[in-house]
PDB file of C-alpha atoms in Angstrom:
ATOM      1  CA  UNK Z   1     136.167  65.192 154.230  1.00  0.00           C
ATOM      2  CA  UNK Z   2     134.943  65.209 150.337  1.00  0.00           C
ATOM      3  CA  UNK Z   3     133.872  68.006 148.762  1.00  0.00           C
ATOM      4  CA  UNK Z   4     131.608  68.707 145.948  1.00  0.00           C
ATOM      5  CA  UNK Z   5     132.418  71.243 143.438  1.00  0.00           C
ATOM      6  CA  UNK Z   6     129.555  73.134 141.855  1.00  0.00           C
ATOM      7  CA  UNK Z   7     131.077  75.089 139.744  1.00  0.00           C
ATOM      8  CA  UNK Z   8     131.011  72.652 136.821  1.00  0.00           C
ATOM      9  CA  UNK Z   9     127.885  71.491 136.839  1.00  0.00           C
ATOM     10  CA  UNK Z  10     126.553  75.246 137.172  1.00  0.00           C
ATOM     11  CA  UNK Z  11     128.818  75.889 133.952  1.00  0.00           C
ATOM     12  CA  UNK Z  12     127.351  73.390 132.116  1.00  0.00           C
ATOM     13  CA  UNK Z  13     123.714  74.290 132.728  1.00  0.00           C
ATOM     14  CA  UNK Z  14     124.095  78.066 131.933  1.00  0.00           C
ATOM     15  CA  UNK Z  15     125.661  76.816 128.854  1.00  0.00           C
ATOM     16  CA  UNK Z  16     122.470  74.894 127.661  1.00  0.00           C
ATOM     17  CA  UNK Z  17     120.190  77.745 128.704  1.00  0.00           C
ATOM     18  CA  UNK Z  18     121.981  80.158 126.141  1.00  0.00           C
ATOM     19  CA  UNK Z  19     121.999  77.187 123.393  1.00  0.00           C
ATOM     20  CA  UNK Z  20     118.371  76.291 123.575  1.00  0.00           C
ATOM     21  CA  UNK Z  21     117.887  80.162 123.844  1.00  0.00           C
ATOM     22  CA  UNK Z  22     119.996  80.932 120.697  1.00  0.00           C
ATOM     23  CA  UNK Z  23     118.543  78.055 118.824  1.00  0.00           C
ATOM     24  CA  UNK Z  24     114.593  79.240 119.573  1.00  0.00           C
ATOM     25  CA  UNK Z  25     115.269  82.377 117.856  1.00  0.00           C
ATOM     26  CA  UNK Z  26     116.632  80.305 114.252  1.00  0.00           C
ATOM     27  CA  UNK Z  27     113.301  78.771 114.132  1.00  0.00           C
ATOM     28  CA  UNK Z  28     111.719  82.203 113.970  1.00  0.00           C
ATOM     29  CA  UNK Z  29     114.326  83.733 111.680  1.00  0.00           C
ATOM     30  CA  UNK Z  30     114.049  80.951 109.363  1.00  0.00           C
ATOM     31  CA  UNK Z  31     110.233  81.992 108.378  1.00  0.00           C
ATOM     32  CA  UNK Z  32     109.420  83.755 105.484  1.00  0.00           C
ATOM     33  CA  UNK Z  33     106.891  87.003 106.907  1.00  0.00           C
ATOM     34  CA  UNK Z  34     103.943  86.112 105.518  1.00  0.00           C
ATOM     35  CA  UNK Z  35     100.165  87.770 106.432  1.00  0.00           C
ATOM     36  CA  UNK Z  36      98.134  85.039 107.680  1.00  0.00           C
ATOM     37  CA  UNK Z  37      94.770  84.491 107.518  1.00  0.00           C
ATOM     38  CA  UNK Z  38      93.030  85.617 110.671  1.00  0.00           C
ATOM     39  CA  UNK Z  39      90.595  83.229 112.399  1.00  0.00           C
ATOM     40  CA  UNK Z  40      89.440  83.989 116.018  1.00  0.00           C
ATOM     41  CA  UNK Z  41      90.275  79.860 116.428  1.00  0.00           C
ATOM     42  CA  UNK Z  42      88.167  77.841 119.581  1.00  0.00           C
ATOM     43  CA  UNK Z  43      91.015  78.904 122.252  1.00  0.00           C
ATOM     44  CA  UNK Z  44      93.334  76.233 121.712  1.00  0.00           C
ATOM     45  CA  UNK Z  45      96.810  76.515 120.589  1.00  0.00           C
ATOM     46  CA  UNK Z  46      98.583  73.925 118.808  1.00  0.00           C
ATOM     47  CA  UNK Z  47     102.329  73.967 120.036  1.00  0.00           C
ATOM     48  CA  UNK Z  48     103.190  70.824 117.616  1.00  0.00           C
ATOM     49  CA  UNK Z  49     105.535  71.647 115.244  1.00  0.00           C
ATOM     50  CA  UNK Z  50     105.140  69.876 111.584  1.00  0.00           C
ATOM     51  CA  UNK Z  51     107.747  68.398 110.000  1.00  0.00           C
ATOM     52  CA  UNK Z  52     107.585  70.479 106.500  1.00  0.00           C
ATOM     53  CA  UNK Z  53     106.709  74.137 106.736  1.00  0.00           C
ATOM     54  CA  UNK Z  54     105.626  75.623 103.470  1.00  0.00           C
ATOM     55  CA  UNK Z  55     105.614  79.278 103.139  1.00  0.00           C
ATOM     56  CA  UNK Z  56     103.797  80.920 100.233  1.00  0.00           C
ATOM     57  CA  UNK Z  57     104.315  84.343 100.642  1.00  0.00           C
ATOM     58  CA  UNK Z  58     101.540  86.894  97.835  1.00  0.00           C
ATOM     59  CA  UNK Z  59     104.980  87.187  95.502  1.00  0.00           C
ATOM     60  CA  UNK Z  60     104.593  83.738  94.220  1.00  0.00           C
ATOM     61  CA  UNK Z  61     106.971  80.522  94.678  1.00  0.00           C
ATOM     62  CA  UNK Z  62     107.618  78.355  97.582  1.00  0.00           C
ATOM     63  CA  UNK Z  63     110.095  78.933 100.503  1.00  0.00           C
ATOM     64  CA  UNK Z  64     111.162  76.026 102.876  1.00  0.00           C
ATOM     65  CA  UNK Z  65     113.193  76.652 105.843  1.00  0.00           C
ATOM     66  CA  UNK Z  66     114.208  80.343 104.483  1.00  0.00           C
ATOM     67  CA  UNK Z  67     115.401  79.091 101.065  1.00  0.00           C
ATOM     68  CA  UNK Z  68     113.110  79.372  97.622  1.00  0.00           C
ATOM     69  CA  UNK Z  69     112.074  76.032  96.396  1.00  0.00           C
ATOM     70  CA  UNK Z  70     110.704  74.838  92.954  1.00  0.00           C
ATOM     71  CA  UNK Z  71     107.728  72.152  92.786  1.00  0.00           C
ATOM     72  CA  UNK Z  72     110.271  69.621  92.031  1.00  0.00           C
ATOM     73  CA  UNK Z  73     112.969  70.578  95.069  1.00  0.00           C
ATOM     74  CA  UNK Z  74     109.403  70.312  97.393  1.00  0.00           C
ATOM     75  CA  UNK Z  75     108.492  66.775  96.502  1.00  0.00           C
ATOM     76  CA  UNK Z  76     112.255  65.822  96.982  1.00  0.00           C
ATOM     77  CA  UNK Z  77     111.648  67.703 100.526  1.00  0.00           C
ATOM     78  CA  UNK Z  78     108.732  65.450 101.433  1.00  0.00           C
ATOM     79  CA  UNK Z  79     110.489  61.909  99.898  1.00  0.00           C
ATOM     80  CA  UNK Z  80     113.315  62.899 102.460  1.00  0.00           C
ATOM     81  CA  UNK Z  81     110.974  63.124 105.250  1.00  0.00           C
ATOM     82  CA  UNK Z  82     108.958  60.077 104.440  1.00  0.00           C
ATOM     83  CA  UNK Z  83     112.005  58.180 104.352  1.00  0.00           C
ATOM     84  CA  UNK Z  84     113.340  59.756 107.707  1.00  0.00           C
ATOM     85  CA  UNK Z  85     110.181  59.555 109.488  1.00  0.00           C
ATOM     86  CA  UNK Z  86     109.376  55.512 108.453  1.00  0.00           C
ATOM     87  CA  UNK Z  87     106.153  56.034 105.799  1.00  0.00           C
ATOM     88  CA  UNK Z  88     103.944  59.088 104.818  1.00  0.00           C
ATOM     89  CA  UNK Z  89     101.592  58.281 107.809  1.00  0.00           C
ATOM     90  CA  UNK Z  90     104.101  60.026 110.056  1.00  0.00           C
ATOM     91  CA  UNK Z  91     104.531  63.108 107.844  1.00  0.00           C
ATOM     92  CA  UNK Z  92     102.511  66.530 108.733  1.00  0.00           C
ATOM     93  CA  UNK Z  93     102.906  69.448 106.561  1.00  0.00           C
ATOM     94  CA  UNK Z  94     101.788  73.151 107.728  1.00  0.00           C
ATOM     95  CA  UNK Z  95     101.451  75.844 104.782  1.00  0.00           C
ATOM     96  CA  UNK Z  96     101.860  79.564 105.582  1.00  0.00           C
ATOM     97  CA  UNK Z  97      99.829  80.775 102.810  1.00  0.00           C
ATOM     98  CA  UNK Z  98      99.362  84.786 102.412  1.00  0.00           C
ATOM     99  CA  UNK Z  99      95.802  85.698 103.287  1.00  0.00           C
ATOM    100  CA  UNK Z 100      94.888  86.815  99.991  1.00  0.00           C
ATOM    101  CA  UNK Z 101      96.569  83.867  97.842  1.00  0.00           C
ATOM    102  CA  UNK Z 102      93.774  81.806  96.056  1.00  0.00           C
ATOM    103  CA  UNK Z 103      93.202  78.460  97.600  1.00  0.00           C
ATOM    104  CA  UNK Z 104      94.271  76.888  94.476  1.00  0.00           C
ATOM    105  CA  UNK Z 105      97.819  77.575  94.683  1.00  0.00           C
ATOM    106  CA  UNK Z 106      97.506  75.517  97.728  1.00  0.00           C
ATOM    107  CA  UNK Z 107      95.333  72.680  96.325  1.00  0.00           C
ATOM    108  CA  UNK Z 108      97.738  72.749  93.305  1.00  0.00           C
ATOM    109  CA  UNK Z 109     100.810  71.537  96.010  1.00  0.00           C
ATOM    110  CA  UNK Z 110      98.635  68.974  97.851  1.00  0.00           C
ATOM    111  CA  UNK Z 111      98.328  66.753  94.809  1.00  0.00           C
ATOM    112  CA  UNK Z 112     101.842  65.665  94.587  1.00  0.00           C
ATOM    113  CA  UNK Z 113     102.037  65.662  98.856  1.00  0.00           C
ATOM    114  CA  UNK Z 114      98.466  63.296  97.953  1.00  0.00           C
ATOM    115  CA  UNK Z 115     100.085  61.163  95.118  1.00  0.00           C
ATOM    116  CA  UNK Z 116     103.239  60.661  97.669  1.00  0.00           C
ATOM    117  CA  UNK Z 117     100.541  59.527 100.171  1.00  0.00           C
ATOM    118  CA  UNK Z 118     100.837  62.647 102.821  1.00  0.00           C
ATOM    119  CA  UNK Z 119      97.480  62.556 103.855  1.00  0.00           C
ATOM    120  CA  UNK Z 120      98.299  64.823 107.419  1.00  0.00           C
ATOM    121  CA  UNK Z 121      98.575  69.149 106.588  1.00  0.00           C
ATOM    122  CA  UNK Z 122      97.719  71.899 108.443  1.00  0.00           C
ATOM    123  CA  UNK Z 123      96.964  75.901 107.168  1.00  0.00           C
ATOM    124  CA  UNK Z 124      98.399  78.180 109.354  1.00  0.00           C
ATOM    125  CA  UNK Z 125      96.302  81.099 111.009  1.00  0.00           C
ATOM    126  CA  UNK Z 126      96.658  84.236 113.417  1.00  0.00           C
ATOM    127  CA  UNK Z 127      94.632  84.538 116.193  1.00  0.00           C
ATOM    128  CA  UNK Z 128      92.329  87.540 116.493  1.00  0.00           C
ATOM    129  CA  UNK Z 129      89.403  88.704 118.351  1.00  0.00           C
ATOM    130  CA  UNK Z 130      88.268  88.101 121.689  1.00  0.00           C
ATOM    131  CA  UNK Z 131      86.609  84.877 122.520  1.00  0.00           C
ATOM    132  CA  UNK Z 132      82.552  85.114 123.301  1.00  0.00           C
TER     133      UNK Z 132
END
C-alpha cells in the first residue's frame, strides 16, 4: 500500500505563512511617521498599493522607501518605474504629506512627475469620524 507523507508539504506551508508574515511588517517599517491629514472619507478603503510612495514628513525633504531623497534622486525613482512598468500610464504615485505642509511643496514635485508624463497620484489621508 502507498503512503502519503504530510509532513513536507505541512513544512512548506508554515514556512510561507511566517515569510509573507515577516515581509507585511517591512512595508510598515519602511514608512516615514508622518501626521496625515484627516478626512472622514465616503467608507471605502483603497487597499491598492502605488508604485512610488512619497513621504514628506513637516522637517522638509523627501523620503522614499525609508531613505532621504533629493528632487533629482526622485525623478530618477519615477524614470525607473516608467521603464519597469511599460510607459507613465501605468505609474501611480501616493504622497504622505504632513497635515500642516503647504500644498505647494506638493504641487512643486508634481511638475517634474507631469513633465515625465505621470498623470495617476494619490494624497494619502487618515480616516476619522463616524460616518452619518
Amino acid at each position: 500500500m502507498l503512503r502519503l507523507s504530510m509532513t513536507p508539504m505541512i513544512d512548506v506551508v508554515l514556512q510561507l505563512m511566517i515569510f509573507f508574515m515577516y515581509t507585511s511588517q517591512f512595508v510598515q517599517l519602511s514608512r516615514t511617521p508622518v501626521d496625515l491629514p484627516k478626512e472622514r472619507g465616503d467608507g471605502e478603503e483603497i487597499k491598492a498599493e502605488a508604485a512610488i510612495v512619497i513621504d514628506l514628513p513637516l522637517e522638509g525633504g523627501l523620503v522614499v522607501a525609508g531613505q532621504p531623497v533629493n528632487e533629482a534622486g526622485l525623478g530618477s525613482l519615477v524614470e525607473a518605474e516608467i521603464r519597469r512598468r511599460g510607459g507613465p500610464a501605468s505609474v501611480d504615485v501616493m504622497f504622505r504629506a504632513d497635515r500642516t505642509l503647504p500644498a505647494e511643496r506638493i504641487n512643486v514635485l508634481m511638475r517634474p512627475l507631469r513633465d515625465l508624463g505621470v498623470t495617476r497620484w494619490k494624497l494619502a489621508t487618515e480616516k476619522t469620524g463616524a460616518e452619518p
